[in-house]
CSV table of C-alpha atoms in Angstrom, one decimal:
chain,number,residue,atom,x,y,z
K,1,MET,CA,119.8,115.1,68.4
K,2,LEU,CA,117.7,113.0,66.0
K,3,ARG,CA,114.2,114.3,65.3
K,4,PRO,CA,111.5,111.8,66.2
K,5,VAL,CA,110.8,110.9,62.6
K,6,ALA,CA,114.5,110.4,61.8
K,7,LEU,CA,114.8,108.1,64.8
K,8,LEU,CA,111.7,106.2,63.8
K,9,LEU,CA,113.1,105.7,60.3
K,10,LEU,CA,116.4,104.5,61.8
K,11,LEU,CA,114.5,102.0,63.9
K,12,LEU,CA,112.7,100.7,60.8
K,13,ALA,CA,115.8,100.6,58.6
K,14,PRO,CA,117.0,97.1,59.5
K,15,LEU,CA,113.5,95.7,58.8
K,16,ARG,CA,112.9,97.4,55.5
K,17,ALA,CA,113.9,94.4,53.5
K,18,LEU,CA,111.7,92.1,55.6
K,19,ALA,CA,108.8,94.6,55.7
K,20,VAL,CA,108.1,93.7,59.3
K,21,GLU,CA,108.0,96.0,62.3
K,22,THR,CA,107.7,94.5,65.7
K,23,MET,CA,106.6,95.6,69.2
K,24,ARG,CA,107.7,94.3,72.6
K,25,ILE,CA,104.6,94.1,74.8
K,26,ALA,CA,104.8,93.3,78.5
K,27,MET,CA,102.3,90.5,79.2
K,28,GLY,CA,102.7,90.7,82.9
K,29,ASP,CA,104.8,89.3,85.7
K,30,VAL,CA,104.7,85.8,87.2
K,31,GLN,CA,106.3,84.5,90.4
K,32,ASN,CA,108.9,81.9,90.0
K,33,GLU,CA,107.8,79.7,87.1
K,34,VAL,CA,105.8,79.7,84.0
K,35,ARG,CA,104.8,77.1,81.4
K,36,VAL,CA,105.4,78.0,77.7
K,37,SER,CA,103.8,75.8,75.0
K,38,GLY,CA,103.4,75.8,71.3
K,39,LYS,CA,103.7,73.4,68.4
K,40,GLY,CA,107.3,73.0,67.2
K,41,LEU,CA,108.7,74.9,70.1
K,42,SER,CA,112.2,76.3,69.9
K,43,PHE,CA,114.3,78.6,72.0
K,44,GLY,CA,117.1,81.1,71.7
K,45,SER,CA,118.6,84.3,73.1
K,46,ASP,CA,116.6,87.5,73.3
K,47,THR,CA,118.1,89.2,70.2
K,48,GLU,CA,116.7,90.0,66.8
K,49,ASP,CA,119.2,87.8,65.0
K,50,ALA,CA,119.0,84.9,67.5
K,51,ARG,CA,119.4,81.3,66.3
K,52,PHE,CA,116.6,79.1,67.6
K,53,SER,CA,117.2,75.5,68.7
K,54,PRO,CA,114.3,73.0,68.6
K,55,LEU,CA,113.2,71.6,72.0
K,56,ASP,CA,111.7,68.4,70.6
K,57,GLN,CA,108.7,69.0,72.8
K,58,ASP,CA,105.7,71.3,72.7
K,59,SER,CA,105.8,72.5,76.3
K,60,VAL,CA,108.5,73.6,78.7
K,61,VAL,CA,108.6,75.0,82.2
K,62,VAL,CA,110.9,78.0,82.9
K,63,ARG,CA,111.8,78.5,86.6
K,64,ARG,CA,113.7,81.1,88.5
K,65,ARG,CA,116.4,79.8,90.8
K,66,GLY,CA,117.9,82.7,92.6
K,67,SER,CA,119.6,84.9,90.0
K,68,ARG,CA,119.4,82.4,87.1
K,69,LEU,CA,116.9,80.8,84.8
K,70,GLU,CA,116.2,77.1,84.4
K,71,LEU,CA,114.6,75.4,81.4
K,72,ASN,CA,113.0,72.1,82.5
K,73,GLY,CA,115.5,72.0,85.3
K,74,ALA,CA,118.6,72.8,83.1
K,75,PRO,CA,120.4,76.2,83.7
K,76,VAL,CA,120.1,78.8,81.0
K,77,ILE,CA,122.9,81.3,80.2
K,78,GLY,CA,121.8,84.9,80.5
K,79,ASN,CA,118.9,86.6,82.2
K,80,ALA,CA,116.3,86.0,79.4
K,81,VAL,CA,115.2,83.2,77.1
K,82,ARG,CA,113.1,83.6,74.0
K,83,PHE,CA,110.6,81.1,72.6
K,84,ARG,CA,109.2,80.6,69.1
K,85,ALA,CA,106.6,78.2,67.7
K,86,GLY,CA,106.4,76.7,64.3
K,87,LEU,CA,108.3,73.9,62.6
K,88,ASP,CA,110.4,76.4,60.6
K,89,ALA,CA,110.8,78.8,63.5
K,90,GLY,CA,110.4,81.7,61.1
K,91,ALA,CA,113.1,83.8,59.3
K,92,ALA,CA,115.8,85.5,61.3
K,93,GLY,CA,114.5,88.6,63.0
K,94,VAL,CA,110.9,87.8,62.1
K,95,PRO,CA,108.7,86.2,64.8
K,96,SER,CA,106.6,83.3,63.7
K,97,SER,CA,102.9,83.7,63.3
K,98,SER,CA,102.3,80.3,64.9
K,99,PRO,CA,100.6,80.7,68.4
K,100,LEU,CA,102.4,80.4,71.7
K,101,ARG,CA,100.8,80.1,75.1
K,102,ALA,CA,102.6,81.5,78.1
K,103,GLY,CA,100.8,81.3,81.4
K,104,ASP,CA,97.1,82.0,80.7
K,105,MET,CA,97.6,84.0,77.5
K,106,GLU,CA,97.9,82.8,73.9
K,107,VAL,CA,99.7,85.1,71.5
K,108,ARG,CA,101.4,85.3,68.1
K,109,GLY,CA,105.0,86.1,67.7
K,110,ASP,CA,107.8,85.2,70.2
K,111,VAL,CA,107.6,85.1,74.0
K,112,VAL,CA,110.5,86.2,76.2
K,113,VAL,CA,110.8,85.1,79.8
K,114,ARG,CA,113.3,87.3,81.7
K,115,LEU,CA,114.5,87.8,85.2
K,116,TYR,CA,112.7,90.9,86.7
K,117,LYS,CA,113.1,92.0,90.2
K,118,ASP,CA,112.3,89.0,92.4
K,119,ALA,CA,110.0,87.4,89.8
K,120,LEU,CA,109.8,86.6,86.1
K,121,GLN,CA,108.5,88.9,83.4
K,122,LEU,CA,106.8,87.8,80.2
K,123,ILE,CA,107.2,89.9,77.0
K,124,ASN,CA,105.5,89.2,73.7
K,125,VAL,CA,107.7,90.2,70.7
K,126,ILE,CA,105.1,90.4,67.9
K,127,PRO,CA,104.8,91.9,64.4
K,128,LEU,CA,103.0,95.2,64.7
K,129,GLU,CA,100.2,94.3,62.3
K,130,ASP,CA,99.4,91.1,64.2
K,131,TYR,CA,99.5,93.1,67.5
K,132,LEU,CA,97.0,95.6,66.1
K,133,ALA,CA,94.5,93.0,65.0
K,134,ALA,CA,94.3,91.9,68.6
K,135,VAL,CA,94.2,95.4,70.0
K,136,LEU,CA,91.3,96.3,67.8
K,137,GLY,CA,89.3,93.4,69.1
K,138,SER,CA,90.1,94.5,72.7
K,139,GLU,CA,89.5,98.2,72.3
K,140,MET,CA,86.6,98.6,69.9
K,141,PRO,CA,83.4,96.4,69.3
K,142,VAL,CA,84.1,94.4,66.1
K,143,SER,CA,80.5,95.1,65.0
K,144,PHE,CA,81.4,98.7,64.4
K,145,PRO,CA,81.5,99.9,60.8
K,146,LEU,CA,84.7,99.0,58.9
K,147,GLU,CA,85.6,102.7,58.5
K,148,ALA,CA,85.5,103.2,62.3
K,149,LEU,CA,87.7,100.1,62.8
K,150,LYS,CA,90.1,101.4,60.2
K,151,ALA,CA,90.3,104.7,62.0
K,152,GLN,CA,91.0,102.9,65.2
K,153,ALA,CA,93.7,100.8,63.5
K,154,VAL,CA,95.6,103.9,62.3
K,155,ALA,CA,95.3,105.5,65.8
K,156,ALA,CA,96.5,102.4,67.5
K,157,ARG,CA,99.4,101.9,65.1
K,158,THR,CA,100.5,105.5,65.5
K,159,TYR,CA,100.2,105.3,69.3
K,160,ALA,CA,102.2,102.1,69.4
K,161,LEU,CA,105.0,103.5,67.3
K,162,GLN,CA,105.2,106.7,69.3
K,163,LYS,CA,105.5,104.7,72.5
K,164,LYS,CA,108.2,102.6,70.9
K,165,LEU,CA,110.1,105.8,70.2
K,166,GLU,CA,109.7,106.8,73.8
K,167,ALA,CA,110.9,103.4,75.1
K,168,TYR,CA,113.8,103.1,72.7
K,169,GLY,CA,116.4,100.8,74.3
K,170,SER,CA,114.0,99.5,77.0
K,171,PRO,CA,113.2,95.8,77.5
K,172,PHE,CA,109.6,96.4,76.4
K,173,HIS,CA,107.7,99.2,74.6
K,174,MET,CA,104.2,99.0,76.1
K,175,GLY,CA,102.1,97.1,78.6
K,176,SER,CA,98.9,95.2,77.8
K,177,SER,CA,96.5,96.9,80.1
K,178,VAL,CA,94.2,100.0,79.8
K,179,LEU,CA,97.2,102.1,80.9
K,180,HIS,CA,98.5,101.7,77.3
K,181,GLN,CA,96.4,99.8,74.8
K,182,VAL,CA,94.3,96.8,75.9
K,183,TYR,CA,95.9,93.7,74.3
K,184,GLY,CA,94.2,90.4,74.9
K,185,GLY,CA,96.3,88.2,72.6
K,186,LEU,CA,95.1,85.7,70.0
K,187,ASN,CA,91.6,85.3,71.3
K,188,ARG,CA,90.8,89.0,70.6
K,189,GLU,CA,91.5,88.8,66.9
K,190,ASP,CA,88.6,88.8,64.5
K,191,ALA,CA,88.3,88.6,60.7
K,192,ARG,CA,87.0,92.2,60.7
K,193,THR,CA,89.8,93.6,62.8
K,194,ARG,CA,92.4,91.9,60.5
K,195,SER,CA,90.6,93.4,57.5
K,196,ALA,CA,90.8,96.9,59.0
K,197,VAL,CA,94.5,96.5,59.9
K,198,GLU,CA,95.4,95.2,56.5
K,199,ALA,CA,93.5,97.9,54.7
K,200,THR,CA,95.5,100.6,56.5
K,201,ARG,CA,98.8,98.7,56.7
K,202,GLY,CA,101.7,101.0,57.5
K,203,GLU,CA,99.6,104.2,57.8
K,204,VAL,CA,100.3,106.6,60.6
K,205,LEU,CA,99.3,110.0,61.7
K,206,THR,CA,102.0,112.6,61.9
K,207,TYR,CA,102.3,116.2,63.0
K,208,GLU,CA,105.4,118.1,61.7
K,209,LEU,CA,106.6,114.7,60.3
K,210,ALA,CA,106.6,113.0,63.7
K,211,PRO,CA,104.1,110.3,64.8
K,212,ILE,CA,101.6,111.9,67.1
K,213,GLU,CA,100.4,110.8,70.5
K,214,ALA,CA,97.2,109.3,69.2
K,215,TYR,CA,95.1,109.1,72.3
K,216,PHE,CA,91.6,107.7,72.1
K,217,HIS,CA,88.7,107.0,74.3
K,218,ALA,CA,85.2,105.3,74.3
K,219,SER,CA,82.9,108.2,74.3
K,220,CYS,CA,83.3,112.0,74.7
K,221,GLY,CA,79.6,112.7,75.3
K,222,GLY,CA,79.3,115.3,72.5
K,223,ARG,CA,82.6,117.3,72.6
K,224,THR,CA,86.1,116.0,73.0
K,225,GLU,CA,88.5,117.6,75.5
K,226,THR,CA,91.8,119.3,74.9
K,227,GLY,CA,95.0,117.4,75.6
K,228,GLN,CA,96.0,119.9,78.2
K,229,ASN,CA,92.8,119.5,80.2
K,230,ALA,CA,92.4,115.8,79.8
K,231,LEU,CA,96.0,114.6,80.1
K,232,GLY,CA,98.2,117.6,81.0
K,233,ARG,CA,99.6,117.4,77.5
K,234,ALA,CA,99.3,120.6,75.5
K,235,LEU,CA,99.4,118.9,72.1
K,236,PRO,CA,98.3,121.1,69.1
K,237,TYR,CA,96.3,118.2,67.5
K,238,LEU,CA,94.3,117.3,70.7
K,239,GLN,CA,91.7,120.0,70.5
K,240,ALA,CA,88.1,120.2,71.6
K,241,VAL,CA,85.9,119.3,68.6
K,242,ASP,CA,82.2,118.5,68.3
K,243,CYS,CA,81.2,114.9,68.2
K,244,PRO,CA,77.9,113.1,67.2
K,245,CYS,CA,78.2,110.6,70.1
K,246,GLY,CA,76.3,112.9,72.4
K,247,ARG,CA,73.1,111.8,70.7
K,248,LEU,CA,73.8,108.2,71.5
K,249,PRO,CA,72.4,106.4,74.6
K,250,ALA,CA,75.9,104.8,75.1
K,251,SER,CA,77.3,108.2,76.0
K,252,ARG,CA,75.1,108.6,79.1
K,253,TRP,CA,75.7,107.1,82.6
K,254,SER,CA,74.7,107.5,86.2
K,255,ALA,CA,76.3,106.4,89.4
K,256,THR,CA,75.5,106.5,93.1
K,257,VAL,CA,78.4,107.1,95.6
K,258,SER,CA,77.9,106.6,99.3
K,259,ASP,CA,79.1,109.0,101.9
K,260,SER,CA,81.8,106.5,103.0
K,261,GLU,CA,83.1,106.1,99.5
K,262,LEU,CA,83.4,109.8,99.0
K,263,HIS,CA,84.9,110.3,102.5
K,264,SER,CA,87.6,107.8,101.5
K,265,ALA,CA,88.3,109.6,98.2
K,266,LEU,CA,88.4,113.0,99.8
K,267,GLY,CA,90.2,112.1,103.0
K,268,GLN,CA,87.6,113.8,105.1
K,269,SER,CA,83.8,114.3,105.4
K,270,PRO,CA,82.1,115.0,102.1
K,271,HIS,CA,79.9,117.6,103.8
K,272,GLY,CA,79.4,120.6,101.5
K,273,PHE,CA,80.9,118.6,98.5
K,274,ARG,CA,80.6,120.7,95.3
K,275,VAL,CA,82.1,121.4,92.0
K,276,THR,CA,84.1,124.7,91.9
K,277,SER,CA,85.5,124.8,88.4
K,278,ARG,CA,85.0,123.2,85.0
K,279,THR,CA,86.9,123.2,81.7
K,280,SER,CA,85.6,124.8,78.6
K,281,THR,CA,83.8,121.6,77.6
K,282,HIS,CA,82.0,121.5,81.0
K,283,ARG,CA,84.1,118.7,82.5
K,284,VAL,CA,84.9,118.9,86.2
K,285,ASN,CA,88.2,120.5,86.9
K,286,ARG,CA,88.1,120.7,90.7
K,287,VAL,CA,85.8,119.8,93.7
K,288,VAL,CA,85.9,121.1,97.3
K,289,THR,CA,84.1,120.4,100.6
K,290,SER,CA,83.1,122.9,103.3
K,291,GLY,CA,85.8,121.3,105.4
K,292,GLY,CA,88.5,122.6,103.1
K,293,ALA,CA,89.3,119.4,101.1
K,294,SER,CA,90.1,120.2,97.5
K,295,LEU,CA,90.7,117.7,94.8
K,296,ASP,CA,91.2,117.9,91.0
K,297,GLY,CA,88.7,116.0,88.9
K,298,ALA,CA,91.2,113.5,87.5
K,299,THR,CA,92.3,112.5,91.1
K,300,LEU,CA,88.7,112.2,92.2
K,301,ARG,CA,87.9,109.9,89.3
K,302,ARG,CA,90.9,107.7,89.9
K,303,LYS,CA,90.1,107.4,93.6
K,304,LEU,CA,86.4,106.6,93.1
K,305,GLY,CA,87.2,104.2,90.2
K,306,TYR,CA,87.2,104.7,86.4
K,307,THR,CA,84.3,102.3,86.0
K,308,LYS,CA,82.1,104.1,88.5
K,309,LEU,CA,83.0,107.6,87.5
K,310,LYS,CA,83.2,107.0,83.8
K,311,SER,CA,84.2,110.5,82.9
K,312,LEU,CA,84.5,114.0,84.3
K,313,GLY,CA,81.5,115.3,82.3
K,314,PHE,CA,79.1,115.0,85.2
K,315,ASP,CA,76.7,116.8,87.5
K,316,VAL,CA,76.2,115.7,91.1
K,317,GLU,CA,73.5,116.1,93.7
K,318,ARG,CA,72.9,115.1,97.3
K,319,THR,CA,70.7,112.1,98.0
K,320,SER,CA,69.7,110.3,101.2
K,321,GLY,CA,73.0,108.9,102.5
K,322,GLY,CA,75.0,109.5,99.4
K,323,TRP,CA,75.6,111.3,96.1
K,324,HIS,CA,74.1,110.8,92.6
K,325,PHE,CA,76.2,111.5,89.6
K,326,ASN,CA,74.7,112.0,86.1
K,327,GLY,CA,77.3,112.0,83.4
K,328,ARG,CA,78.1,111.8,79.7
K,329,GLY,CA,81.0,110.1,78.0
K,330,TYR,CA,83.4,107.4,79.0
K,331,GLY,CA,87.1,108.0,79.3
K,332,HIS,CA,89.4,111.0,79.3
K,333,GLY,CA,87.8,112.6,76.3
K,334,ALA,CA,90.9,113.5,74.3
K,335,GLY,CA,91.6,112.4,70.6
K,336,LEU,CA,89.5,109.8,68.8
K,337,CYS,CA,86.1,109.1,70.2
K,338,GLN,CA,85.2,105.5,69.4
K,339,TRP,CA,81.4,105.9,69.5
K,340,GLY,CA,81.7,109.1,67.6
K,341,ALA,CA,83.8,107.4,65.0
K,342,LYS,CA,81.0,104.8,64.6
K,343,ALA,CA,78.4,107.6,64.2
K,344,LEU,CA,80.5,109.4,61.6
K,345,ALA,CA,81.1,106.1,59.7
K,346,ASP,CA,77.4,105.5,59.8
K,347,GLU,CA,77.0,108.9,58.2
K,348,GLY,CA,79.3,107.8,55.3
K,349,LEU,CA,82.6,109.4,56.4
K,350,SER,CA,85.8,107.6,55.5
K,351,TYR,CA,88.4,106.6,58.1
K,352,ARG,CA,90.6,109.4,56.8
K,353,ASP,CA,87.9,112.0,57.4
K,354,ILE,CA,87.2,110.6,60.8
K,355,LEU,CA,90.9,110.8,61.8
K,356,LEU,CA,91.4,114.3,60.6
K,357,HIS,CA,88.3,115.4,62.5
K,358,TYR,CA,89.5,114.1,65.8
K,359,TYR,CA,93.2,115.0,65.3
K,360,PRO,CA,93.1,118.4,63.5
K,361,GLY,CA,96.2,119.6,61.8
K,362,THR,CA,97.7,116.1,61.3
K,363,GLU,CA,98.7,114.2,58.2
K,364,LEU,CA,98.1,110.6,57.2
K,365,GLN,CA,101.3,109.1,55.9
K,366,GLN,CA,102.4,105.7,54.6
K,367,LEU,CA,105.4,104.8,56.8
K,368,TYR,CA,106.0,101.3,55.4
């Protein structure tokens, strides 16, 4: 069995000469048709060595007709078609940097439309470094110090490559929502995010030579959480470390939850609702009611909503007709803390120092 690093190098090998690594990002599903547009539009099969044929038009409608695809009413061979913009259509195996629009999203790279269940699925095949420039603009305020943006770039690159390893052989590697990394396409790029990506090009974090699962979050509230407690992942480089974000107003939050909301989350009356156990970083591990309902903290947060219960670092008290939560942090708390990275960068730390603080025991390596 290949070690993760060996498999990653194998995946990269065909692209070494071109110095381009790509990601396949699921943009979402549409019903039975989608419009794809771009200047100098061409199409081909969904393979890395596909030959692209010009369409002589800048817009096309792809429809699903039963178990087949149609392109402007003409049948397409196979269950997927790949589009590329740009008059030269790019080199073989290298998606063009010219923008494409598919549905309501504008992206760089290629767009694949494929049959999926009873609908159509859109996949963006995009050079990794282009993808990262848009991810940074979606995941971290572009006004943050450059060293914080560079730390985020390395974490996002590492996370993406690790997910690509996990998804080897699948139609796509990651989604575009908060469940993976938020990806908003071309409109999320910025000159500062591109600068941060270019300054760290090809750099990844490894542990025992393999890319790590580089989780990150908005704010930990003063101390990060272990991977085991936050994610059920006992990873040696996801440890609880002190963080300066606890001093920032952005790390504090409050929320009011009605009896009916809590009743719905617990499945019974919230009478006697209380926290019964916490992790070593004081995050809520389990809650119970006097009626016997018992729920782990992560499930409670999911049921109440991640935007309402921003973290599990909270205290709760009874109010008239409801419950008041006072909390700290935003997110699961494991790995890189984005507001903490800003604070450390403001103190003069480099992105390398920031990364090694939040992922202890890891190494920064130049993969390509």
